[in-house]
PDB file of C-alpha atoms and ligand atoms in Angstrom:
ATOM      1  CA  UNK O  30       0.000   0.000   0.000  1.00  0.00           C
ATOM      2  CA  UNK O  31       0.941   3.521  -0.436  1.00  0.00           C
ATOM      3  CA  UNK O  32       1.834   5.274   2.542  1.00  0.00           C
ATOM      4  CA  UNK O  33       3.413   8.731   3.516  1.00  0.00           C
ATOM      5  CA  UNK O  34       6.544   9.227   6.204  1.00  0.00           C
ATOM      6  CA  UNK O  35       7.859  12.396   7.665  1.00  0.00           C
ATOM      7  CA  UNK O  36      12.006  11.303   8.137  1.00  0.00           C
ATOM      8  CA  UNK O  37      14.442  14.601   9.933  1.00  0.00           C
ATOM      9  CA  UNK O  38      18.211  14.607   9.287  1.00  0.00           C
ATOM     10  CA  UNK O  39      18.547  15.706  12.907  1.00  0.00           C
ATOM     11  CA  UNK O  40      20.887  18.805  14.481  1.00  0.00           C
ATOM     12  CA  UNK O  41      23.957  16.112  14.598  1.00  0.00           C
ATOM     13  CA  UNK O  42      23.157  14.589  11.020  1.00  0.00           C
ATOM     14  CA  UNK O  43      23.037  18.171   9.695  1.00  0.00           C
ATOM     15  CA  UNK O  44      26.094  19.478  11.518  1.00  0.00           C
ATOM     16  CA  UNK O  45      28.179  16.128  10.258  1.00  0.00           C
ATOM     17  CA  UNK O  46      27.359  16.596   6.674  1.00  0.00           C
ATOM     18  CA  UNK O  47      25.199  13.845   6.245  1.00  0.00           C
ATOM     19  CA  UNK O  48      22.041  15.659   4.484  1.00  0.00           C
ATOM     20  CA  UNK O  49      22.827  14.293   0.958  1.00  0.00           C
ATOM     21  CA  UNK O  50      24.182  10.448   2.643  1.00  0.00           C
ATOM     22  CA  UNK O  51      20.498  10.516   4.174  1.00  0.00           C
ATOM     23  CA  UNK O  52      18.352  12.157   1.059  1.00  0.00           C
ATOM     24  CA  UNK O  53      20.909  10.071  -1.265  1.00  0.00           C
ATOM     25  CA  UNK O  54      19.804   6.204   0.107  1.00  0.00           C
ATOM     26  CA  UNK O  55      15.737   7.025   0.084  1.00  0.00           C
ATOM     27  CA  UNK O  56      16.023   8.528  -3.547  1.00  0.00           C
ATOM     28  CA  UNK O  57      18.170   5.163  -4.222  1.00  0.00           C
ATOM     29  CA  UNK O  58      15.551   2.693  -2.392  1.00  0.00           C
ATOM     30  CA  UNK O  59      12.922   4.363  -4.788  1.00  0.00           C
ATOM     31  CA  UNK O  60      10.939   6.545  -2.170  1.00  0.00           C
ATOM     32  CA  UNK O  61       9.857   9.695  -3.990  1.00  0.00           C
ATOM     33  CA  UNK O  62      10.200  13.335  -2.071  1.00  0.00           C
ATOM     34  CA  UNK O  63       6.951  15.588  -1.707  1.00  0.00           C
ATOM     35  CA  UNK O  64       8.553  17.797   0.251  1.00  0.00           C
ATOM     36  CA  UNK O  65      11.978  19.056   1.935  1.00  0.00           C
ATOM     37  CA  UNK O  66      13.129  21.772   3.852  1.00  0.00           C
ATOM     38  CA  UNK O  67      15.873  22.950   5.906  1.00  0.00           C
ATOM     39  CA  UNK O  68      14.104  24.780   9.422  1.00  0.00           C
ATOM     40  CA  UNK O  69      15.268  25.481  13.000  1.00  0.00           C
ATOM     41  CA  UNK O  70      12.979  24.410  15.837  1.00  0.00           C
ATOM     42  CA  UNK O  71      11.667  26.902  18.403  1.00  0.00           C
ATOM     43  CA  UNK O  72      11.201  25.366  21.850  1.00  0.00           C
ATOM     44  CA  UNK O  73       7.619  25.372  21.348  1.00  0.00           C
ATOM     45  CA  UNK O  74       7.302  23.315  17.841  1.00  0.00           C
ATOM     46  CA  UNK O  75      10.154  20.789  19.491  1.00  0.00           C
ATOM     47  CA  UNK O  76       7.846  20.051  22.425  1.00  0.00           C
ATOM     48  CA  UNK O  77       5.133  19.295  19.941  1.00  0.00           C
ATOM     49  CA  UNK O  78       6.771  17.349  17.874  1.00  0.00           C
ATOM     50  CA  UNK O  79       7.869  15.063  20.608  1.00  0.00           C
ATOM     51  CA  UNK O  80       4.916  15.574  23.028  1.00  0.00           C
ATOM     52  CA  UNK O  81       4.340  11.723  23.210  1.00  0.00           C
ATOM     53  CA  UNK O  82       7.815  11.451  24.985  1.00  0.00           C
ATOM     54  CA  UNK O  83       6.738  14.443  27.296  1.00  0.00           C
ATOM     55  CA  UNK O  84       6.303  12.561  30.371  1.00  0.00           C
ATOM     56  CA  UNK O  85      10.192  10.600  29.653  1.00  0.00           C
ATOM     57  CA  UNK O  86      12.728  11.436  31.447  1.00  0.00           C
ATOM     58  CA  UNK O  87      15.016  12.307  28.502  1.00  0.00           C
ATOM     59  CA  UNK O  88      11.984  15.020  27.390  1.00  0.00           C
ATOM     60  CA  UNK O  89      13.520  18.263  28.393  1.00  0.00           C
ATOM     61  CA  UNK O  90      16.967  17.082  27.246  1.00  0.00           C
ATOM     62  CA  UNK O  91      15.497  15.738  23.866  1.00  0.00           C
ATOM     63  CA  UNK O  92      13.623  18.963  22.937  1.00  0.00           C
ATOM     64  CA  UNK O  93      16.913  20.996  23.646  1.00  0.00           C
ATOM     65  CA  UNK O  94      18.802  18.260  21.219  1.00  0.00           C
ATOM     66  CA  UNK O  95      15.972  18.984  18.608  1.00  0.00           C
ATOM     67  CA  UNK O  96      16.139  22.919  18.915  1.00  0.00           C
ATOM     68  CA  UNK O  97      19.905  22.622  18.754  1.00  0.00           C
ATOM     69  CA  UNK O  98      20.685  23.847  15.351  1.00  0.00           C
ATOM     70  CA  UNK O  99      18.938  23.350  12.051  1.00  0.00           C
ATOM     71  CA  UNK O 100      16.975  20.135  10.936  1.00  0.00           C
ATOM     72  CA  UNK O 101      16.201  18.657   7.405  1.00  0.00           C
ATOM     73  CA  UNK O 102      12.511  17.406   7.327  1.00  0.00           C
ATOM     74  CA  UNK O 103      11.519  15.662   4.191  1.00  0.00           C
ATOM     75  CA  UNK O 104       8.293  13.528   3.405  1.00  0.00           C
ATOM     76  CA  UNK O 105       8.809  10.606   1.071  1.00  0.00           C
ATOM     77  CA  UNK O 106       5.762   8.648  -0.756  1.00  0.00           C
ATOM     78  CA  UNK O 107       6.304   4.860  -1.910  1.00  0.00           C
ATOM     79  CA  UNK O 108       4.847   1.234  -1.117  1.00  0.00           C
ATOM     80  CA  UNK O 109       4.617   0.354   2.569  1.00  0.00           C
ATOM     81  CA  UNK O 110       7.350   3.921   3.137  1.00  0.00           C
ATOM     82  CA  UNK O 111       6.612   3.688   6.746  1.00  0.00           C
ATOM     83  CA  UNK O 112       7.980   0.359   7.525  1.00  0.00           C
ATOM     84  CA  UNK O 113      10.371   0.325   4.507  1.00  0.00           C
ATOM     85  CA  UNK O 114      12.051   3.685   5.826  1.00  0.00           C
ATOM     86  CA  UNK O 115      12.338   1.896   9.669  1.00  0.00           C
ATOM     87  CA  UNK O 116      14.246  -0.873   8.645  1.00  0.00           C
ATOM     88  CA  UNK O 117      16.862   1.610   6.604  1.00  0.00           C
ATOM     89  CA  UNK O 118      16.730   3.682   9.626  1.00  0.00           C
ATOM     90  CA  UNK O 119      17.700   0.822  12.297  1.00  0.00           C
ATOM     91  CA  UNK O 120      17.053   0.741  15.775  1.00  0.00           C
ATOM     92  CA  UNK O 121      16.685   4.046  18.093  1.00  0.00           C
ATOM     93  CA  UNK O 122      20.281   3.148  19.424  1.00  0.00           C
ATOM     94  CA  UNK O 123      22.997   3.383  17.761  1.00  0.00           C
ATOM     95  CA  UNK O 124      25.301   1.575  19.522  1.00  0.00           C
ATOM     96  CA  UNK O 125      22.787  -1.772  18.608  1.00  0.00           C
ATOM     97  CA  UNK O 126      21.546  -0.403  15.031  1.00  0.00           C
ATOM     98  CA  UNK O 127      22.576  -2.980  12.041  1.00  0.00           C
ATOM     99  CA  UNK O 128      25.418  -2.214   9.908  1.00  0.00           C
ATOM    100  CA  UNK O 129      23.696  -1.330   6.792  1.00  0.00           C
ATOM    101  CA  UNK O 130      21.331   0.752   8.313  1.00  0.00           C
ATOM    102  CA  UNK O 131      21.372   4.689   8.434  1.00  0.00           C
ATOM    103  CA  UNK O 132      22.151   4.083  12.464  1.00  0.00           C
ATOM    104  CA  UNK O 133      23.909   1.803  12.272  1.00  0.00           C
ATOM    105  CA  UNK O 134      26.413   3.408   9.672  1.00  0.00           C
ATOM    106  CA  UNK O 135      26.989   6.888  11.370  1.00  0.00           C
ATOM    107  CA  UNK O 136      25.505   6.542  14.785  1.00  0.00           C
ATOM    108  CA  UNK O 137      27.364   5.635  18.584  1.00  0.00           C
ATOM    109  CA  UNK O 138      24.373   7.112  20.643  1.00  0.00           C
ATOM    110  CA  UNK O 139      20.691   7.287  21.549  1.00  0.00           C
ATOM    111  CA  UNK O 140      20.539  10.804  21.357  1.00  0.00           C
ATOM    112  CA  UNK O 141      22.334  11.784  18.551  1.00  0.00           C
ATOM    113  CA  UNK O 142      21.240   8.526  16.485  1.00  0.00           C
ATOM    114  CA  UNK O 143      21.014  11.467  12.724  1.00  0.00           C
ATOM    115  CA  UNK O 144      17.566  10.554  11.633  1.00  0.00           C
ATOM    116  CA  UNK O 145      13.884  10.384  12.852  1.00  0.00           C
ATOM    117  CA  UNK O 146      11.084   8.904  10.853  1.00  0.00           C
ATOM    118  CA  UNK O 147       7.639   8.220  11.698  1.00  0.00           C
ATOM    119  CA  UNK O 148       6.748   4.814  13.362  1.00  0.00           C
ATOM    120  CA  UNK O 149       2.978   4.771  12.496  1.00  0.00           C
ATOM    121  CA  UNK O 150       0.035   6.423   9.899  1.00  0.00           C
ATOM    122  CA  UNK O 151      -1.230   8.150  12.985  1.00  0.00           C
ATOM    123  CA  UNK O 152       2.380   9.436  13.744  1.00  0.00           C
ATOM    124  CA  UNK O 153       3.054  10.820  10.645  1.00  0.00           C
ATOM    125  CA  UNK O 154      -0.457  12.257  10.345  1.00  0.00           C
ATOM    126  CA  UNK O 155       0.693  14.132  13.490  1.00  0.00           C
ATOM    127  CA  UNK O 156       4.703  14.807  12.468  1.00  0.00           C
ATOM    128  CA  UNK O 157       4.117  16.117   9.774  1.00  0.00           C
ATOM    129  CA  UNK O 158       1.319  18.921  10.096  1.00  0.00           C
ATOM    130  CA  UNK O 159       3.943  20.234  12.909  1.00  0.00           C
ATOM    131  CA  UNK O 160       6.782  20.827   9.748  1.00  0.00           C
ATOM    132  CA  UNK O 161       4.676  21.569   6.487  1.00  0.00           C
ATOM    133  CA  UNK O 162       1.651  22.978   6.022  1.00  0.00           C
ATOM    134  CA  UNK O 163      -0.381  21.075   3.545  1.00  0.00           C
ATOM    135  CA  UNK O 164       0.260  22.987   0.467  1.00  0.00           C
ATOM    136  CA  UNK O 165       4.269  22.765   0.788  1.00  0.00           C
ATOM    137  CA  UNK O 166       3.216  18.998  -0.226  1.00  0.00           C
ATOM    138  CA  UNK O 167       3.978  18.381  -4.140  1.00  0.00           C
ATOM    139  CA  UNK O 168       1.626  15.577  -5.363  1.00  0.00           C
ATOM    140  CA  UNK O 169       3.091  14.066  -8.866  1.00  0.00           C
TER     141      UNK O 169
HETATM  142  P1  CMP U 209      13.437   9.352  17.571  1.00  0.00           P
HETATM  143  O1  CMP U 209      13.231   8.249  16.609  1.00  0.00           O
HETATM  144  O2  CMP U 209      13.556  10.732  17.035  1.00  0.00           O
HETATM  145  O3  CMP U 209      12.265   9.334  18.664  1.00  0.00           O
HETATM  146  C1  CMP U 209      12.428   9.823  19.970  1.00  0.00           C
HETATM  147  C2  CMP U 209      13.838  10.097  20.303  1.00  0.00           C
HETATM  148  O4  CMP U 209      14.137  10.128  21.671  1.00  0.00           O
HETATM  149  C3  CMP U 209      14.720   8.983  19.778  1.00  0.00           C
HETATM  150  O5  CMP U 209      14.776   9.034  18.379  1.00  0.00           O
HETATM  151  C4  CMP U 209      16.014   9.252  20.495  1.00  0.00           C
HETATM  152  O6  CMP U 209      16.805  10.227  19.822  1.00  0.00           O
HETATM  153  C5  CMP U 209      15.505   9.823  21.805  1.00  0.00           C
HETATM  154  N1  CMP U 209      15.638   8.858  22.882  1.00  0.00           N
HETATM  155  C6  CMP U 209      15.018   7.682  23.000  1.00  0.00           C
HETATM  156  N2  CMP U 209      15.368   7.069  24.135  1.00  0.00           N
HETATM  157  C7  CMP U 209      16.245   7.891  24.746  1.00  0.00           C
HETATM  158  C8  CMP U 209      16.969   7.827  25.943  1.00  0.00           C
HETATM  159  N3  CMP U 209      16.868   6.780  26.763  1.00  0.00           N
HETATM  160  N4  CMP U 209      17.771   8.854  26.239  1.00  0.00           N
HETATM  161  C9  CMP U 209      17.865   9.928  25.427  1.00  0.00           C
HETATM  162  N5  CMP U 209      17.197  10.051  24.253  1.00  0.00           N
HETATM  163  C10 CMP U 209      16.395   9.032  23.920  1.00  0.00           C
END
């Protein structure tokens, strides 16, 4: 089935000079783009985007990680893209992410693990009304 997924080259992707790495294996896979852009994070939109991890103790530090310095947030179309973009991701740890995988390739932390994509429809449904509004999404 055709789904939708919101992925971020986080503060520590961006800073490392892994924007094109990250945009450069989804093109590859097949996973089309609808939208892309480089923002910064006020305290405010970083608490919404995570607000399902607000009650975890990592929250405050997490939002302050997100705020940190510009992200890349990009919204890629293809068969079963929610799933598909997981397993290229790997596992929220990088220390225990796959070789192979984006984690598990450029990652040695939980924190700073480069990308974030959506986990679920309903999370993306969410994620992504927080970065683009609906008409920065290209349908072609
Ligand atoms: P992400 O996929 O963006 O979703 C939530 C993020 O919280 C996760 O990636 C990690 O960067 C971060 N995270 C998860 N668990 C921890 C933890 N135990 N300590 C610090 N950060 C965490």
């Amino acid at each position: 089935m055709t789904e939708k997924t919101l992925v971020l080259v986080k503060p520590d992707g961006v800073k490392r000079g892994l924007i094109g790495e990250v945009i450069s294996r989804f093109e590859k896979k097949g996973l089309k783009i609808l939208a892309l852009k480089m923002v910064k994070l006020d305290k405010s939109k970083g608490e919404e985007f995570y607000s399902v991890h607000k009650d975890k103790s990592f929250f405050k530090d997490l939002v302050e990680f997100i705020t940190s310095g510009p992200i890349v947030a990009i919204i890629l179309e293809g068969d079963s893209a929610i799933s598909v973009v997981r397993l290229m991701i790997g596992s929220t740890d990088g220390r225990k992410a796959q070789p192979g995988t984006i984690r598990g390739d450029f990652a040695l932390s939980i924190q700073d693990n480069v990308v974030h994509a959506s986990d679920s429809p309903e999370s993306f449904e969410r994620e992504y009304k927080v970065l683009f509004k609906e008409e920065e999404i290209i349908t072609y």
